[in-house]
mmCIF file with all atom_site columns, C-alpha atoms in Angstrom:
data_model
loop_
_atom_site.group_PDB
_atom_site.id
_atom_site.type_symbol
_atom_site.label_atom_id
_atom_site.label_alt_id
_atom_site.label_comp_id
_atom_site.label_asym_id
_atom_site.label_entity_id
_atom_site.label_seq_id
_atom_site.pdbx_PDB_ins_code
_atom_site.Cartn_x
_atom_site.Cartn_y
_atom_site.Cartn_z
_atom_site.occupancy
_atom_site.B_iso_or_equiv
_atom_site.pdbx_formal_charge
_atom_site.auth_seq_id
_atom_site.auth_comp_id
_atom_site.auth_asym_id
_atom_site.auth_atom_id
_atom_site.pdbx_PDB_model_num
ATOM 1  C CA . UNK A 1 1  ? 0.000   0.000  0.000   1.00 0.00 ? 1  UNK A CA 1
ATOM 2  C CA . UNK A 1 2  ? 2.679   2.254  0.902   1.00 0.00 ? 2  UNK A CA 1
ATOM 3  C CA . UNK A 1 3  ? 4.685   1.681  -2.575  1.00 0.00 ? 3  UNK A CA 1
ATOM 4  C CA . UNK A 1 4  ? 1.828   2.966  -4.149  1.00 0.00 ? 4  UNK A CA 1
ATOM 5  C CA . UNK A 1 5  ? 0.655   6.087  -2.643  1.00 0.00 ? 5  UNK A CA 1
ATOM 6  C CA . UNK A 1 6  ? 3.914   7.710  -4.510  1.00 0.00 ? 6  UNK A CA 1
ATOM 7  C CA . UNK A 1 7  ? 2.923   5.578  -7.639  1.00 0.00 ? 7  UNK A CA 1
ATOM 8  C CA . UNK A 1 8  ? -0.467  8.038  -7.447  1.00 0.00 ? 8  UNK A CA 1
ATOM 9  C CA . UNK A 1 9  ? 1.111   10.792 -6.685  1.00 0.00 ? 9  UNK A CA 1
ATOM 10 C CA . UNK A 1 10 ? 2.945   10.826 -10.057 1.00 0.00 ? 10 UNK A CA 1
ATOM 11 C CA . UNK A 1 11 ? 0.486   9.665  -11.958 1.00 0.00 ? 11 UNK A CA 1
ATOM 12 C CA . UNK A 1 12 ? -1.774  12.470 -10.808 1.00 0.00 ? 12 UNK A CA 1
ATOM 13 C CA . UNK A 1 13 ? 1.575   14.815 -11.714 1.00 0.00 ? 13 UNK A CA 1
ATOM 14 C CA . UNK A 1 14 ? 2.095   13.407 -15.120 1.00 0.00 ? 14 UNK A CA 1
ATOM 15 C CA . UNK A 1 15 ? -2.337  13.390 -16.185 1.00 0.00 ? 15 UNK A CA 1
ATOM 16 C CA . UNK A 1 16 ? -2.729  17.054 -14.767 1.00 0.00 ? 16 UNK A CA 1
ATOM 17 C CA . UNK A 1 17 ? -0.471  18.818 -17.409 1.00 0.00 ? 17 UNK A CA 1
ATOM 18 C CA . UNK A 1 18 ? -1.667  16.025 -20.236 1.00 0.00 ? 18 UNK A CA 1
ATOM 19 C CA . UNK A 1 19 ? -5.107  16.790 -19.596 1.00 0.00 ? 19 UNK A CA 1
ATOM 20 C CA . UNK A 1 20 ? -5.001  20.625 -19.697 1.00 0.00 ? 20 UNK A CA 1
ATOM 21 C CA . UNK A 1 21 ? -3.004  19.920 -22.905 1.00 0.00 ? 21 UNK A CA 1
ATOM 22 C CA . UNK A 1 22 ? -5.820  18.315 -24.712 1.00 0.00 ? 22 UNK A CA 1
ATOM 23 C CA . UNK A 1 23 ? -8.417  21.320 -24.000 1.00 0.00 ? 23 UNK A CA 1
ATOM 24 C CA . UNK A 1 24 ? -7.075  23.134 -26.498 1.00 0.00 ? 24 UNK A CA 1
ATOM 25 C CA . UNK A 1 25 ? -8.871  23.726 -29.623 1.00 0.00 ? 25 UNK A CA 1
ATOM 26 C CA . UNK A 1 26 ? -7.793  24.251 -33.121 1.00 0.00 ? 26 UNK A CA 1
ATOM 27 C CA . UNK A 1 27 ? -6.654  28.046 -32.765 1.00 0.00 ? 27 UNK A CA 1
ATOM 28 C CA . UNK A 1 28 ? -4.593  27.283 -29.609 1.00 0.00 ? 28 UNK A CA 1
ATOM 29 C CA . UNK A 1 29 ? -7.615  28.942 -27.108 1.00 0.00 ? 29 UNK A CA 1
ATOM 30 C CA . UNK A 1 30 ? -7.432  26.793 -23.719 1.00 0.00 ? 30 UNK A CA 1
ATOM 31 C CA . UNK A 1 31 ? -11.026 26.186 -22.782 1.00 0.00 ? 31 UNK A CA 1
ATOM 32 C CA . UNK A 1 32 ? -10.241 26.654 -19.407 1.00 0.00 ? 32 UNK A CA 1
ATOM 33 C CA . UNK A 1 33 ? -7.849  29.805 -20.041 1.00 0.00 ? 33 UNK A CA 1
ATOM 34 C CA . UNK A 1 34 ? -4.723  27.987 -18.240 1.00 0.00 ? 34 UNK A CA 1
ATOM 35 C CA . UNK A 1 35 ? -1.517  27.067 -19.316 1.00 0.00 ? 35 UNK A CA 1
ATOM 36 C CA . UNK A 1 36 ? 0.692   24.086 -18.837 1.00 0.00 ? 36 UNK A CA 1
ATOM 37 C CA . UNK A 1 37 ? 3.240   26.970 -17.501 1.00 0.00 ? 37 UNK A CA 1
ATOM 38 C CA . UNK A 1 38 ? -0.066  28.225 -15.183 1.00 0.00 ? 38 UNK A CA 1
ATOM 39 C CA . UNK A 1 39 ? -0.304  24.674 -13.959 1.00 0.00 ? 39 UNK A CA 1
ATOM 40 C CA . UNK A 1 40 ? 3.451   23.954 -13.185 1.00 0.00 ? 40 UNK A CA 1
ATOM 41 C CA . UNK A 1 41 ? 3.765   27.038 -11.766 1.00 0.00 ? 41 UNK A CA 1
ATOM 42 C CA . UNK A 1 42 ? 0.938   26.511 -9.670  1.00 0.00 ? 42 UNK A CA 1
ATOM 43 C CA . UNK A 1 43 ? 2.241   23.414 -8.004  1.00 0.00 ? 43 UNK A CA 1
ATOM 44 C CA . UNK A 1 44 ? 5.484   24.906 -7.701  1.00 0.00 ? 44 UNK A CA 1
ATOM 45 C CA . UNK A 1 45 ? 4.270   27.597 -5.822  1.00 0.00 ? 45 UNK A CA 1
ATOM 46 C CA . UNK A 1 46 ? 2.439   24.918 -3.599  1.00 0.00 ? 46 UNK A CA 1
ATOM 47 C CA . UNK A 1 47 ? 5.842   23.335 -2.642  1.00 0.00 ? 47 UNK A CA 1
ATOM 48 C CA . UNK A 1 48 ? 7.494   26.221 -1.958  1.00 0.00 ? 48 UNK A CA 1
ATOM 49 C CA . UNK A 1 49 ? 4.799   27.059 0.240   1.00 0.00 ? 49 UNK A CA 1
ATOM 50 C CA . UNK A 1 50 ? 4.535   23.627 2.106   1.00 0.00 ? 50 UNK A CA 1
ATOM 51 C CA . UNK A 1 51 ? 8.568   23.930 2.258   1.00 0.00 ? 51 UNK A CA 1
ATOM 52 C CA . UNK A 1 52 ? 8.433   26.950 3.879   1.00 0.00 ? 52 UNK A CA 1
ATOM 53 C CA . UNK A 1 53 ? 5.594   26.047 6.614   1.00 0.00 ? 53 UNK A CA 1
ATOM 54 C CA . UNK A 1 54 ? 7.809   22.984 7.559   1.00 0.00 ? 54 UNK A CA 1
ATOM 55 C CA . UNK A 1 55 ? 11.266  24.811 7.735   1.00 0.00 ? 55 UNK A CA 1
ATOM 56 C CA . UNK A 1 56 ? 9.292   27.528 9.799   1.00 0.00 ? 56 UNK A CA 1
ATOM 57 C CA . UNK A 1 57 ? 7.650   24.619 12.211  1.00 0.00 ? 57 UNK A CA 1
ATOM 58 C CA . UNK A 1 58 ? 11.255  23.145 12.563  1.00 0.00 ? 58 UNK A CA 1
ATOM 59 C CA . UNK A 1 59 ? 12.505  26.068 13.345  1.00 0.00 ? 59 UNK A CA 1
ATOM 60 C CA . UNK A 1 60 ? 9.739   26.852 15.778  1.00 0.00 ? 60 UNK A CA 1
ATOM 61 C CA . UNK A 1 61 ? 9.965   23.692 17.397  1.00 0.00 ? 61 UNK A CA 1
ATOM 62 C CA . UNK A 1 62 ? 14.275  23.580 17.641  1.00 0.00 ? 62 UNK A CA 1
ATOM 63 C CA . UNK A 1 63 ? 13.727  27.074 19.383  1.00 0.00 ? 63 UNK A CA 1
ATOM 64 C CA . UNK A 1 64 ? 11.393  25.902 21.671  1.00 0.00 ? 64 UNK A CA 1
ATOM 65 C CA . UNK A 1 65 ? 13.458  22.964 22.703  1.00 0.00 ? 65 UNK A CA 1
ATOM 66 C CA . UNK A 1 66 ? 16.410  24.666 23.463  1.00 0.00 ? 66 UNK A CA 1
ATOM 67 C CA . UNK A 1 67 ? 15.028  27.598 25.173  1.00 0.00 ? 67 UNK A CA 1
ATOM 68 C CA . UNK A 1 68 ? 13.718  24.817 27.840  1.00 0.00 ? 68 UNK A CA 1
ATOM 69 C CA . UNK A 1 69 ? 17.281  23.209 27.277  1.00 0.00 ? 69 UNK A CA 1
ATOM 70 C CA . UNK A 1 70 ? 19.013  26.514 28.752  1.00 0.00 ? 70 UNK A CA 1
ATOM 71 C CA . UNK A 1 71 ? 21.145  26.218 31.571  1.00 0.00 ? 71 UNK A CA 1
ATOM 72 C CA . UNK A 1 72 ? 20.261  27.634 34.788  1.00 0.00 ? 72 UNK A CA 1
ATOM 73 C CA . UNK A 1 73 ? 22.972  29.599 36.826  1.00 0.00 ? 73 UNK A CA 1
ATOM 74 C CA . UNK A 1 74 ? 22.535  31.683 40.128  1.00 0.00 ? 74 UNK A CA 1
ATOM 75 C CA . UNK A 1 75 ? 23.598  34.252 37.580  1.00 0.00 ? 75 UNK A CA 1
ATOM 76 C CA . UNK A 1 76 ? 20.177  33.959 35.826  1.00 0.00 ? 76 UNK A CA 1
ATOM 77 C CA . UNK A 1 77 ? 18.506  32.854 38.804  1.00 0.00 ? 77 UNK A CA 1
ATOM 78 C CA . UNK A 1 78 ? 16.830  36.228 38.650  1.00 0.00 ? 78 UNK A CA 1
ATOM 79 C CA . UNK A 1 79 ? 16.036  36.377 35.444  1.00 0.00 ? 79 UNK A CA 1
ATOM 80 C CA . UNK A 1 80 ? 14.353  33.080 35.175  1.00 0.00 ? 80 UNK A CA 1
ATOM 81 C CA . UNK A 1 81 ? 12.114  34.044 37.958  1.00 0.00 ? 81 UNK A CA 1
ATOM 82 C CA . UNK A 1 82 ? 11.119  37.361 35.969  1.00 0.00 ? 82 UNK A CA 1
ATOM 83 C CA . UNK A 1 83 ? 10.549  35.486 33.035  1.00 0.00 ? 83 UNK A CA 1
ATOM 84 C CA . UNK A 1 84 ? 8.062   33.116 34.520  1.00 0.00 ? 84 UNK A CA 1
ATOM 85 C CA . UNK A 1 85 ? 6.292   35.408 36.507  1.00 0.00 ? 85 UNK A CA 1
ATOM 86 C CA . UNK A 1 86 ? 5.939   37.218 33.146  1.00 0.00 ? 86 UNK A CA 1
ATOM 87 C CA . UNK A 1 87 ? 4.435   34.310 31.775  1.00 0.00 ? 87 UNK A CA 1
#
């Protein structure tokens, strides 16, 4: 099942842009007014997107762990006690 959730995936890739391709009549007019270049660029866009969400989570989540990973000094004693008094 696994092996062919990918298998889908690129199917779905590959008959996206092959579909659009055929709704184009004998002038060149797309019945749908999109482009092959609209389409890619579409998805593109979506990846960059869902990159960017999971770098920022990671990043959210690495910050997170080592702000509780700090190490506590009687130097910052004070400090810590501010900050959760803050919070």
């Amino acid at each position: 099942m696994a092996r062919r959730i990918p298998l889908a995936i690129l199917a779905v890739l590959w008959a996206v842009p092959a579909w659009a391709a055929e709704l184009v009549d004998e002038e060149g007019y797309h019945y749908l007014h999109i482009s092959l270049a609209g389409l890619w660029g579409g998805f593109f866009t979506f990846l960059i997107g869902i990159f960017t969400v999971l770098v920022g989570l990671f990043l959210y989540f690495a910050w997170r762990k080592a702000d509780r990973q700090k190490t506590r000094t009687p130097f910052t004693a004070d400090r810590d006690e501010e900050d959760e008094q803050v919070f």
